[in-house]
């Protein structure tokens, strides 16, 4: 039995697991990324966690490689160097550090891409070759798979779909631009939409009692499910913007399916149904109703871990999976 | 010497050539696509032209395959069936017809993709793997190359970039939608922009003496070169719209370069300079000034023919080229 060490580095948590080639998670642990204030402290904790993961595990000789998913990384060079949400103040050559320590092959990929690979190998895209996975959480993450492979771009920076333009001089984005897609379509985006609707409409709504800091996509989803008109309109608007961009993506890439994951998708039909309608409304006839828009089977949780493990099989050609 | 038969089927002309593996056009001919009113007449003329091309050619035994570029085709099935600009009233299985007649391997690809392949193998992208070629002519054509291969999409329909959305309820497009990119960014698009500017501004301009039917992108380019403010503003607006979309494309695909071809690009700096500025203005810092936006080396003319020939080498693996 071949086993991969999978590491999913996120802004809040870092998850670690031992995963079989079939995608079984055999053992897992995690550390809180936010508990560390610089790269040295964090890496010390990461290596300790890796040691704990291996300790007492009976198949140590079966470990064939380490797959790492991380935000803001350069998969070609093995660096993490653009990660605004990690406690890193300088570039970290994570691949080199892990290789030196464990003498195992180490593979790095952007976390949005590992999530897409997880969906491809172990989720709803098992029989597909061309998919896009969007994660609608705090921001909007995107992994694109073309012909069974991650679309990386020339230097590994492809797929920053959260920062395509929706509206000239639109909402201010943390990236410094205005009108980026993730300021509209994400858990944070729908929250901003609700506050815009509070300003521009006269809808009666319980949501008007909640402060901006306290507001959540979940609260908006629950209000919509209870028939709150303002909340329903917020989902409708979110779906309208998302549908326009999904139509553009389909026109450009013609994937077989687009998977949606992340907090915003827990609203289910409230987001999926209007998104499908608006996507179709913006498509040429040749594409209409051809591309499935469906929930991720794995969710954002384990998709990235499973995808990180798949880097090992994919790059190692241990066996085809 | 291995030789390919290349066929580039266009709405106005169909070009045919015998092309060596080095990209030398050894012999060429053409027929006028518009002279025929149905597929039977057209195919008869096409086969005659192919015979004429071969007649008297000394290396008939060196012909190793036929590469065809055509609009509205399904490269997987070998059909041409969505070609609004061709005199075809039904689906034509061009691959089967040519294979049956010539007993040679036949390969079909969308004409925007053959143009991109031409640029890749014989034009300005010879050392690149990830490029996009946009042809700004009557409409807007697009070929996307990822990791050295055409990005086809699941059923061969990827890359219809002319029909991504620029503006909700924007200009009416021949496709039935509104606000499509090619209604703004193409030779026709800039013509529409000039007429909008005639309506919305008070610029004095010689162009006001030209009717819509008589107006051309070339006339607008010449006026701009002579300092005509309205014409300059038309190029500026076109570049603004194009720059926004190129920024989105770069954010999504991170190519090494974007090549522009077609009638609108004959205006040179007038279109390239403001397009580069607007593209950068819409990009995240990580992408700024990294992706070259440059004229096609081959132009729209022979790129598609050379790309059609390359289908033979690429698929045949006769020799690496």
Coordinates of C-alpha atoms in Angstrom, one line a residue:
Chain A
X1 CA 0.0 0.0 0.0
X2 CA 1.4 3.4 -1.1
X3 CA 0.8 6.2 1.3
X4 CA 1.2 10.0 0.8
X5 CA 1.6 12.7 3.4
X6 CA -0.8 15.5 2.5
X7 CA -0.5 19.0 3.9
X8 CA -3.2 21.6 3.3
X9 CA -1.9 25.0 4.5
X10 CA -4.8 27.4 5.1
X11 CA -5.0 30.9 6.6
X12 CA -6.8 29.6 9.7
X13 CA -5.8 25.9 10.0
X14 CA -3.1 23.7 8.5
X15 CA -4.4 20.1 8.0
X16 CA -2.1 17.1 7.7
X17 CA -3.0 13.6 6.8
X18 CA -1.7 10.2 5.7
X19 CA -3.7 9.2 2.7
X20 CA -3.8 6.0 0.7
X21 CA -3.7 5.9 -3.1
X22 CA -7.5 5.1 -3.0
X23 CA -8.1 8.3 -1.2
X24 CA -8.6 6.8 2.3
X25 CA -7.6 9.2 5.0
X26 CA -5.8 6.9 7.4
X27 CA -4.7 9.3 10.0
X28 CA -5.0 13.1 10.4
X29 CA -4.0 16.0 12.6
X30 CA -4.0 19.8 12.3
X31 CA -2.4 22.9 13.7
X32 CA -3.8 26.4 14.0
X33 CA -2.0 28.6 11.4
X34 CA -3.2 31.7 13.1
X35 CA -1.4 30.7 16.4
X36 CA 2.0 31.5 14.9
X37 CA 3.4 35.0 14.2
X38 CA 6.3 34.2 11.9
X39 CA 7.5 31.5 9.5
X40 CA 10.1 30.0 12.0
X41 CA 7.5 29.4 14.7
X42 CA 5.0 28.0 12.2
X43 CA 7.5 25.7 10.5
X44 CA 8.6 24.3 13.9
X45 CA 5.0 23.5 14.7
X46 CA 4.5 22.0 11.2
X47 CA 7.4 19.7 11.6
X48 CA 6.3 18.6 15.0
X49 CA 2.8 17.9 13.7
X50 CA 4.3 15.8 10.9
X51 CA 6.4 13.8 13.4
X52 CA 3.2 13.2 15.5
X53 CA 1.4 12.1 12.4
X54 CA 4.1 9.5 11.7
X55 CA 4.5 8.4 15.3
X56 CA 3.0 5.0 15.9
X57 CA 1.9 4.7 12.3
X58 CA 2.6 1.1 11.2
X59 CA 3.3 1.7 7.5
X60 CA 6.2 4.2 7.6
X61 CA 8.0 2.4 4.9
X62 CA 5.0 2.9 2.6
X63 CA 5.3 6.7 2.6
X64 CA 6.2 7.6 -1.0
X65 CA 6.0 11.3 -1.0
X66 CA 4.6 14.6 0.4
X67 CA 2.0 16.7 -1.3
X68 CA 1.5 20.3 -0.2
X69 CA -1.4 22.7 -1.0
X70 CA -0.8 26.3 -0.1
X71 CA -2.1 29.8 -1.0
X72 CA 0.1 32.3 -2.8
X73 CA 2.7 29.7 -3.8
X74 CA 4.9 29.3 -6.8
X75 CA 4.6 25.6 -7.6
X76 CA 7.4 25.7 -10.2
X77 CA 9.9 27.0 -7.7
X78 CA 8.6 25.4 -4.6
X79 CA 8.2 28.7 -2.8
X80 CA 5.4 30.2 -0.8
X81 CA 5.8 33.9 -1.3
X82 CA 2.6 35.7 -2.0
X83 CA 0.5 34.4 0.9
X84 CA -1.2 37.5 2.5
X85 CA -3.1 35.2 4.9
X86 CA -0.2 33.2 6.3
X87 CA 2.2 34.4 9.1
X88 CA 5.1 34.5 6.6
X89 CA 7.2 37.6 6.4
X90 CA 9.5 36.3 3.7
X91 CA 9.5 33.7 1.0
X92 CA 9.6 30.1 2.3
X93 CA 11.0 27.3 0.2
X94 CA 8.7 24.7 1.6
X95 CA 9.6 22.0 -0.9
X96 CA 13.3 22.3 -0.1
X97 CA 12.7 22.3 3.6
X98 CA 10.6 19.2 3.5
X99 CA 12.8 17.4 1.0
X100 CA 15.9 18.0 3.1
X101 CA 14.2 16.7 6.3
X102 CA 12.3 13.7 5.0
X103 CA 14.3 12.6 2.0
X104 CA 11.0 12.0 0.2
X105 CA 9.8 13.6 -3.1
X106 CA 7.8 16.8 -2.3
X107 CA 5.2 18.5 -4.5
X108 CA 3.6 21.9 -4.1
X109 CA 0.5 23.3 -5.7
X110 CA -1.8 26.2 -5.1
X111 CA -4.5 25.3 -2.7
X112 CA -7.3 26.1 -5.1
X113 CA -5.7 23.7 -7.6
X114 CA -5.3 20.9 -5.0
X115 CA -9.0 21.3 -4.2
X116 CA -9.8 20.9 -7.9
X117 CA -7.5 17.8 -8.1
X118 CA -9.3 16.4 -5.1
X119 CA -12.6 16.7 -6.9
X120 CA -11.1 15.3 -10.0
X121 CA -9.6 12.1 -8.4
X122 CA -12.0 11.5 -5.5
X123 CA -15.1 13.7 -5.9
X124 CA -17.8 14.4 -8.4
X125 CA -15.4 14.8 -11.3
X126 CA -14.0 11.2 -11.3
X127 CA -14.9 10.6 -14.9
X128 CA -14.2 14.1 -16.2
X129 CA -11.1 15.7 -17.7
X130 CA -12.1 19.4 -18.0
X131 CA -13.5 21.0 -14.8
X132 CA -13.4 24.2 -12.8
X133 CA -13.8 24.3 -9.1
X134 CA -14.8 27.6 -7.4
X135 CA -14.6 28.0 -3.7
X136 CA -16.9 30.7 -2.5
X137 CA -15.7 31.4 1.0
X138 CA -14.1 34.5 2.5
X139 CA -12.8 35.1 -1.0
X140 CA -13.2 33.3 -4.2
X141 CA -10.8 30.6 -5.0
X142 CA -10.5 28.9 -8.4
X143 CA -8.8 25.7 -9.7
X144 CA -9.0 24.9 -13.5
X145 CA -8.3 21.4 -14.8
X146 CA -7.8 21.1 -18.6
X147 CA -7.4 17.7 -20.1
X148 CA -6.9 16.1 -16.7
X149 CA -4.1 18.6 -15.7
X150 CA -4.0 21.7 -13.5
X151 CA -3.9 24.8 -15.7
X152 CA -1.0 26.6 -14.1
X153 CA -0.1 29.3 -16.5
X154 CA 3.4 30.4 -17.5
X155 CA 4.6 30.9 -13.9
X156 CA 2.0 29.2 -11.9
X157 CA -0.3 32.2 -11.4
X158 CA -3.3 31.2 -13.5
X159 CA -6.8 30.9 -12.0
X160 CA -7.1 34.0 -9.8
X161 CA -10.7 34.3 -10.9
X162 CA -11.6 36.2 -7.7
X163 CA -9.9 39.2 -9.3
X164 CA -11.5 39.4 -12.7
X165 CA -13.5 42.5 -13.2
X166 CA -17.3 42.8 -12.6
X167 CA -17.8 46.5 -12.6
X168 CA -15.7 49.5 -13.5
X169 CA -15.1 51.5 -10.4
X170 CA -17.0 48.9 -8.4
X171 CA -16.5 47.6 -4.9
X172 CA -13.1 48.1 -3.3
X173 CA -11.1 44.9 -3.1
X174 CA -8.4 43.9 -0.6
X175 CA -6.1 43.5 -3.6
X176 CA -6.1 47.2 -4.3
X177 CA -8.3 47.1 -7.4
X178 CA -12.0 47.9 -7.7
X179 CA -14.9 45.8 -8.9
X180 CA -13.2 42.3 -8.4
X181 CA -15.5 39.3 -8.7
X182 CA -14.9 38.2 -5.1
X183 CA -16.2 41.5 -3.7
X184 CA -19.6 40.4 -5.0
X185 CA -19.5 36.6 -5.2
X186 CA -18.2 35.1 -1.9
X187 CA -19.4 34.9 1.7
X188 CA -18.0 38.4 2.2
X189 CA -19.5 39.5 -1.1
X190 CA -23.1 38.6 -0.2
X191 CA -22.7 40.3 3.1
X192 CA -21.6 43.5 1.3
X193 CA -24.6 43.1 -1.0
X194 CA -27.0 42.9 2.0
X195 CA -25.6 46.1 3.3
X196 CA -26.0 47.8 -0.1
X197 CA -29.6 46.6 -0.2
X198 CA -30.2 48.0 3.3
X199 CA -29.1 51.3 1.9
X200 CA -30.9 51.2 -1.4
X201 CA -34.2 49.5 -0.6
X202 CA -37.0 49.7 2.0
X203 CA -37.4 46.0 2.6
X204 CA -38.4 45.1 6.1
X205 CA -35.9 42.6 7.4
X206 CA -34.7 41.1 10.6
X207 CA -31.2 41.4 9.1
X208 CA -31.3 45.1 9.7
X209 CA -30.8 44.3 13.4
X210 CA -27.4 42.7 12.8
X211 CA -24.2 44.7 12.6
X212 CA -21.7 44.4 9.7
X213 CA -19.2 42.6 12.0
X214 CA -21.9 40.1 13.2
X215 CA -23.5 39.5 9.8
X216 CA -22.7 36.2 8.0
X217 CA -23.6 34.4 4.8
X218 CA -25.2 31.8 6.9
X219 CA -27.5 34.4 8.6
X220 CA -28.5 35.7 5.1
X221 CA -29.1 32.2 3.9
X222 CA -31.4 31.4 6.9
X223 CA -33.3 34.6 6.4
X224 CA -33.8 33.8 2.7
X225 CA -35.0 30.3 3.6
X226 CA -37.6 32.0 6.0
X227 CA -38.8 34.1 3.1
X228 CA -36.9 37.4 3.8
X229 CA -37.3 39.3 0.6
X230 CA -34.1 41.3 1.0
X231 CA -32.1 38.2 1.6
X232 CA -33.6 36.5 -1.4
X233 CA -32.7 39.5 -3.5
X234 CA -29.1 39.3 -2.2
X235 CA -28.9 35.7 -3.5
X236 CA -30.5 36.6 -6.7
X237 CA -28.0 39.5 -7.3
X238 CA -25.1 37.2 -6.3
X239 CA -26.3 34.6 -8.8
X240 CA -26.7 37.2 -11.5
X241 CA -23.1 38.3 -11.2
X242 CA -21.8 34.8 -10.8
X243 CA -23.9 33.6 -13.8
X244 CA -22.4 36.3 -16.1
X245 CA -18.9 35.2 -15.1
X246 CA -19.6 31.5 -15.4
X247 CA -21.0 32.1 -18.9
X248 CA -17.7 33.9 -19.8
X249 CA -15.7 31.0 -18.4
X250 CA -17.7 28.4 -20.3
X251 CA -17.4 30.5 -23.5
X252 CA -13.6 30.6 -22.9
X253 CA -12.9 27.1 -21.6
X254 CA -15.9 24.9 -22.2
X255 CA -15.4 22.6 -19.2
X256 CA -17.6 19.6 -18.7
X257 CA -18.7 20.8 -15.3
X258 CA -18.3 23.7 -12.8
X259 CA -18.2 22.7 -9.2
X260 CA -19.0 25.2 -6.4
X261 CA -17.8 24.7 -2.9
X262 CA -17.3 26.9 0.2
X263 CA -19.6 28.6 2.8
X264 CA -21.8 30.4 0.3
X265 CA -22.9 27.1 -1.3
X266 CA -24.4 25.8 1.9
X267 CA -27.5 27.9 0.9
X268 CA -28.1 25.1 -1.7
X269 CA -30.9 25.9 -4.2
X270 CA -31.0 29.5 -3.2
X271 CA -27.6 30.0 -4.9
X272 CA -27.5 27.1 -7.4
X273 CA -30.9 27.6 -9.1
X274 CA -30.6 31.3 -10.0
X275 CA -27.0 30.8 -10.9
X276 CA -27.9 28.2 -13.5
X277 CA -30.6 30.5 -15.0
X278 CA -28.3 33.5 -15.2
X279 CA -25.5 31.4 -16.7
X280 CA -27.8 30.1 -19.4
X281 CA -29.1 33.6 -20.1
X282 CA -25.6 34.8 -20.9
X283 CA -24.5 31.9 -23.0
X284 CA -24.5 31.3 -26.8
X285 CA -27.0 28.6 -27.7
X286 CA -24.2 26.1 -28.5
X287 CA -23.3 26.0 -24.8
X288 CA -26.7 26.3 -23.1
X289 CA -27.6 23.5 -20.6
X290 CA -24.5 21.6 -21.6
X291 CA -22.2 22.4 -18.6
X292 CA -23.2 21.1 -15.2
X293 CA -23.1 23.6 -12.4
X294 CA -23.1 21.4 -9.3
X295 CA -22.0 21.3 -5.6
X296 CA -18.5 19.9 -4.9
X297 CA -18.9 16.3 -3.6
X298 CA -16.1 16.7 -1.2
X299 CA -16.7 20.2 0.0
X300 CA -13.8 22.6 0.6
X301 CA -12.8 20.5 3.7
X302 CA -11.1 17.4 2.4
X303 CA -10.9 18.2 -1.3
X304 CA -7.6 20.1 -0.8
X305 CA -6.1 17.4 1.4
X306 CA -7.0 14.6 -1.1
X307 CA -5.8 16.8 -3.9
X308 CA -2.5 17.4 -2.1
X309 CA -2.0 13.6 -1.8
X310 CA -2.9 13.2 -5.5
X311 CA 0.1 15.4 -6.4
X312 CA 2.3 12.5 -5.2
X313 CA 0.6 9.8 -7.4
X314 CA 0.3 12.2 -10.3
X315 CA 3.9 13.3 -10.3
X316 CA 5.4 10.1 -9.1
X317 CA 3.6 7.8 -11.6
X318 CA 3.7 5.3 -8.7
X319 CA 0.7 3.7 -10.3
X320 CA -2.1 5.2 -12.2
X321 CA -4.9 6.1 -9.9
Chain B
X1 CA 10.7 15.7 -47.3
X2 CA 7.3 15.3 -45.6
X3 CA 4.6 17.5 -47.1
X4 CA 1.1 18.3 -45.7
X5 CA -1.9 19.5 -47.7
X6 CA -3.3 22.5 -45.8
X7 CA -6.8 23.8 -46.3
X8 CA -8.1 27.0 -44.7
X9 CA -11.8 27.3 -45.2
X10 CA -13.0 30.9 -44.7
X11 CA -16.3 32.7 -45.3
X12 CA -14.9 34.6 -48.3
X13 CA -12.0 32.5 -49.6
X14 CA -10.8 28.9 -49.1
X15 CA -7.0 28.7 -49.3
X16 CA -5.1 25.5 -50.1
X17 CA -1.4 24.9 -50.0
X18 CA 1.3 22.2 -50.0
X19 CA 3.5 22.9 -47.0
X20 CA 6.8 21.4 -45.9
X21 CA 7.5 20.4 -42.3
X22 CA 9.6 23.5 -42.0
X23 CA 6.7 25.7 -42.9
X24 CA 7.6 26.5 -46.5
X25 CA 4.6 27.1 -48.7
X26 CA 5.6 25.1 -51.8
X27 CA 2.5 25.6 -53.9
X28 CA -0.8 27.3 -53.3
X29 CA -4.2 28.0 -54.8
X30 CA -7.6 29.2 -53.6
X31 CA -11.3 29.2 -54.4
X32 CA -13.9 31.8 -53.6
X33 CA -16.1 30.3 -50.9
X34 CA -18.8 32.9 -51.6
X35 CA -19.2 31.7 -55.2
X36 CA -21.0 28.6 -54.1
X37 CA -24.5 28.4 -52.8
X38 CA -24.6 24.9 -51.3
X39 CA -22.3 22.3 -49.9
X40 CA -22.4 20.0 -53.0
X41 CA -21.2 22.8 -55.3
X42 CA -18.6 23.9 -52.8
X43 CA -17.2 20.5 -52.2
X44 CA -17.0 19.8 -55.9
X45 CA -14.9 22.9 -56.4
X46 CA -12.8 22.1 -53.3
X47 CA -11.9 18.7 -54.7
X48 CA -11.1 20.1 -58.1
X49 CA -8.8 22.7 -56.5
X50 CA -7.1 19.9 -54.5
X51 CA -6.5 18.0 -57.7
X52 CA -5.1 21.1 -59.4
X53 CA -2.8 21.6 -56.4
X54 CA -1.4 18.1 -56.7
X55 CA -1.2 18.1 -60.5
X56 CA 2.3 18.5 -61.7
X57 CA 3.7 18.5 -58.2
X58 CA 6.8 16.3 -58.1
X59 CA 6.6 15.1 -54.5
X60 CA 3.2 13.4 -54.5
X61 CA 4.6 10.4 -52.6
X62 CA 5.7 12.7 -49.9
X63 CA 2.2 13.9 -48.9
X64 CA 1.6 12.5 -45.4
X65 CA -1.7 14.1 -44.5
X66 CA -4.3 16.8 -44.8
X67 CA -4.9 19.5 -42.2
X68 CA -8.1 21.5 -42.4
X69 CA -9.0 24.7 -40.5
X70 CA -12.7 25.8 -40.6
X71 CA -15.1 27.9 -38.7
X72 CA -17.9 26.3 -36.7
X73 CA -16.5 22.8 -36.8
X74 CA -16.5 20.0 -34.4
X75 CA -12.9 18.8 -34.4
X76 CA -13.6 15.7 -32.4
X77 CA -16.3 14.4 -34.8
X78 CA -14.8 15.8 -38.0
X79 CA -17.9 17.8 -38.9
X80 CA -18.5 21.3 -40.0
X81 CA -21.9 22.1 -38.6
X82 CA -22.2 25.5 -37.0
X83 CA -20.7 27.6 -39.8
X84 CA -23.0 30.6 -40.3
X85 CA -20.6 32.1 -42.9
X86 CA -20.2 29.1 -45.1
X87 CA -22.6 28.0 -47.9
X88 CA -23.5 24.8 -46.0
X89 CA -27.1 24.0 -45.2
X90 CA -26.4 20.8 -43.4
X91 CA -23.6 19.2 -41.4
X92 CA -20.6 18.2 -43.6
X93 CA -18.3 15.4 -42.5
X94 CA -15.3 16.9 -44.1
X95 CA -12.8 14.6 -42.5
X96 CA -14.6 11.5 -43.8
X97 CA -15.0 12.9 -47.3
X98 CA -11.3 13.8 -47.6
X99 CA -10.2 10.5 -46.0
X100 CA -12.3 8.4 -48.3
X101 CA -11.0 10.2 -51.4
X102 CA -7.3 10.6 -50.6
X103 CA -6.6 7.7 -48.3
X104 CA -4.5 10.0 -46.2
X105 CA -4.9 10.9 -42.5
X106 CA -7.1 14.1 -42.2
X107 CA -7.2 16.4 -39.2
X108 CA -9.7 19.2 -38.6
X109 CA -9.5 22.2 -36.2
X110 CA -11.3 25.4 -35.6
X111 CA -9.8 28.1 -37.8
X112 CA -9.0 30.4 -34.8
X113 CA -7.1 27.5 -33.3
X114 CA -5.2 26.8 -36.6
X115 CA -4.1 30.4 -36.6
X116 CA -2.8 30.1 -33.1
X117 CA -1.0 26.9 -34.0
X118 CA 0.6 28.7 -37.0
X119 CA 1.8 31.4 -34.6
X120 CA 3.1 28.8 -32.2
X121 CA 5.1 26.7 -34.7
X122 CA 6.1 29.3 -37.3
X123 CA 5.4 32.8 -35.9
X124 CA 6.2 34.9 -32.9
X125 CA 5.5 32.1 -30.4
X126 CA 8.1 29.6 -31.5
X127 CA 9.6 29.3 -28.1
X128 CA 6.4 29.6 -26.1
X129 CA 3.9 27.0 -24.7
X130 CA 1.1 29.2 -23.4
X131 CA -0.3 31.8 -25.8
X132 CA -3.6 33.4 -26.9
X133 CA -4.1 34.7 -30.5
X134 CA -7.0 37.1 -31.0
X135 CA -8.0 38.0 -34.6
X136 CA -9.8 41.3 -34.7
X137 CA -11.5 41.3 -38.0
X138 CA -15.2 41.4 -39.0
X139 CA -15.7 39.5 -35.7
X140 CA -13.3 38.5 -32.9
X141 CA -11.7 35.1 -33.2
X142 CA -9.7 33.4 -30.5
X143 CA -7.3 30.5 -30.3
X144 CA -5.9 29.4 -26.9
X145 CA -2.8 27.3 -26.5
X146 CA -2.1 25.7 -23.1
X147 CA 1.1 23.8 -22.6
X148 CA 1.7 23.6 -26.3
X149 CA -1.7 22.2 -27.2
X150 CA -5.0 23.7 -28.4
X151 CA -7.4 24.3 -25.6
X152 CA -10.5 22.7 -27.2
X153 CA -12.9 22.2 -24.3
X154 CA -15.1 19.2 -23.8
X155 CA -16.7 19.1 -27.2
X156 CA -14.3 21.4 -29.1
X157 CA -16.3 24.7 -28.5
X158 CA -13.8 26.5 -26.3
X159 CA -12.4 29.9 -27.2
X160 CA -15.5 31.8 -28.4
X161 CA -14.1 34.9 -26.8
X162 CA -16.0 37.2 -29.2
X163 CA -19.1 36.4 -27.2
X164 CA -18.0 37.0 -23.6
X165 CA -20.0 39.8 -22.0
X166 CA -18.8 43.4 -21.9
X167 CA -21.9 45.2 -20.9
X168 CA -25.3 44.1 -19.6
X169 CA -28.0 45.1 -22.3
X170 CA -25.1 46.4 -24.4
X171 CA -24.8 46.4 -28.2
X172 CA -26.9 43.8 -30.1
X173 CA -24.8 41.0 -31.5
X174 CA -25.4 38.8 -34.6
X175 CA -25.4 35.8 -32.2
X176 CA -28.7 37.0 -30.6
X177 CA -27.2 38.2 -27.4
X178 CA -26.3 41.7 -26.3
X179 CA -23.1 43.3 -25.2
X180 CA -20.7 40.7 -26.7
X181 CA -17.0 41.6 -26.9
X182 CA -16.9 41.5 -30.7
X183 CA -19.6 44.2 -30.9
X184 CA -17.0 46.5 -29.4
X185 CA -13.6 45.1 -30.2
X186 CA -13.3 44.2 -33.9
X187 CA -13.2 46.1 -37.2
X188 CA -17.0 46.2 -37.0
X189 CA -16.9 47.1 -33.3
X190 CA -14.8 50.3 -33.8
X191 CA -17.1 51.3 -36.7
X192 CA -20.1 51.1 -34.3
X193 CA -18.1 53.1 -31.7
X194 CA -17.4 55.9 -34.2
X195 CA -21.2 56.1 -34.9
X196 CA -21.9 56.2 -31.2
X197 CA -19.4 59.0 -30.8
X198 CA -21.0 60.9 -33.7
X199 CA -24.2 60.7 -31.7
X200 CA -22.8 61.4 -28.3
X201 CA -20.1 64.0 -28.9
X202 CA -19.6 67.3 -30.8
X203 CA -16.2 66.4 -32.3
X204 CA -15.6 67.9 -35.7
X205 CA -14.5 65.1 -38.0
X206 CA -14.3 64.3 -41.7
X207 CA -15.6 60.9 -40.7
X208 CA -19.1 62.5 -40.4
X209 CA -19.2 62.6 -44.2
X210 CA -19.0 58.8 -44.5
X211 CA -22.1 56.6 -44.4
X212 CA -22.2 53.5 -42.1
X213 CA -22.0 51.2 -45.1
X214 CA -18.9 53.0 -46.4
X215 CA -17.1 53.4 -43.1
X216 CA -14.2 51.1 -42.4
X217 CA -11.7 50.4 -39.6
X218 CA -9.0 51.5 -42.0
X219 CA -10.7 54.9 -42.6
X220 CA -10.9 55.4 -38.8
X221 CA -7.3 54.4 -38.4
X222 CA -6.2 56.9 -41.1
X223 CA -8.3 59.7 -39.5
X224 CA -6.7 58.9 -36.1
X225 CA -3.2 59.0 -37.6
X226 CA -4.1 62.5 -39.0
X227 CA -5.0 63.7 -35.5
X228 CA -8.8 63.3 -35.7
X229 CA -9.9 63.5 -32.1
X230 CA -13.1 61.4 -32.5
X231 CA -11.1 58.6 -34.2
X232 CA -8.5 58.7 -31.5
X233 CA -11.2 58.4 -28.9
X234 CA -12.7 55.5 -30.8
X235 CA -9.3 53.6 -30.5
X236 CA -9.0 54.6 -26.9
X237 CA -12.5 53.2 -26.1
X238 CA -11.8 50.0 -28.0
X239 CA -8.5 49.6 -26.1
X240 CA -10.2 50.2 -22.8
X241 CA -12.7 47.4 -23.4
X242 CA -10.1 45.1 -24.9
X243 CA -7.7 45.9 -22.0
X244 CA -10.3 44.9 -19.4
X245 CA -10.9 41.6 -21.1
X246 CA -7.2 40.8 -21.7
X247 CA -6.7 41.5 -18.0
X248 CA -9.4 38.9 -17.2
X249 CA -7.9 36.4 -19.6
X250 CA -4.4 36.9 -18.0
X251 CA -5.9 36.5 -14.6
X252 CA -7.6 33.3 -15.7
X253 CA -5.0 31.7 -17.9
X254 CA -1.6 33.5 -17.4
X255 CA -0.3 33.0 -20.9
X256 CA 3.2 34.0 -21.8
X257 CA 2.0 36.3 -24.6
X258 CA -1.2 37.5 -26.3
X259 CA -0.9 38.0 -30.0
X260 CA -3.3 40.3 -31.9
X261 CA -4.0 39.9 -35.6
X262 CA -6.6 41.0 -38.1
X263 CA -7.7 44.3 -39.7
X264 CA -8.0 46.4 -36.6
X265 CA -4.4 45.8 -35.7
X266 CA -3.1 47.5 -38.8
X267 CA -3.6 50.7 -36.8
X268 CA -0.4 49.6 -34.9
X269 CA 0.5 51.8 -31.9
X270 CA -3.0 53.4 -32.0
X271 CA -4.5 50.2 -30.7
X272 CA -1.5 48.4 -29.1
X273 CA -0.3 51.2 -26.8
X274 CA -3.6 52.1 -25.1
X275 CA -4.5 48.4 -24.9
X276 CA -1.3 47.7 -22.9
X277 CA -2.0 50.6 -20.5
X278 CA -5.6 49.5 -19.9
X279 CA -4.6 45.8 -19.5
X280 CA -2.1 46.7 -16.8
X281 CA -4.6 49.0 -15.1
X282 CA -6.9 46.1 -14.6
X283 CA -4.4 43.6 -13.5
X284 CA -3.3 42.4 -10.0
X285 CA 0.3 43.5 -9.4
X286 CA 1.6 39.9 -9.7
X287 CA 0.7 40.0 -13.4
X288 CA 1.6 43.5 -14.4
X289 CA 4.0 44.0 -17.3
X290 CA 4.6 40.2 -17.4
X291 CA 2.5 39.2 -20.4
X292 CA 3.5 40.5 -23.8
X293 CA 0.8 42.0 -25.9
X294 CA 2.2 41.9 -29.4
X295 CA 1.3 41.8 -33.1
X296 CA 1.0 38.4 -34.8
X297 CA 4.2 37.8 -36.8
X298 CA 2.3 35.9 -39.5
X299 CA -0.8 38.0 -39.6
X300 CA -4.2 36.4 -40.1
X301 CA -3.3 35.4 -43.7
X302 CA -0.9 32.5 -43.6
X303 CA -1.1 31.7 -39.9
X304 CA -4.2 29.6 -40.3
X305 CA -2.8 27.7 -43.4
X306 CA 0.5 27.0 -41.6
X307 CA -1.4 25.9 -38.5
X308 CA -3.6 23.6 -40.6
X309 CA -0.4 22.0 -41.9
X310 CA 0.9 21.7 -38.4
X311 CA -2.1 19.5 -37.4
X312 CA -0.5 16.8 -39.6
X313 CA 2.9 16.9 -37.9
X314 CA 1.4 17.3 -34.5
X315 CA -1.1 14.4 -34.7
X316 CA 1.0 12.2 -36.9
X317 CA 4.2 12.5 -34.9
X318 CA 6.0 12.1 -38.3
X319 CA 8.9 13.9 -36.8
X320 CA 8.9 16.5 -34.0
X321 CA 8.9 19.9 -35.6

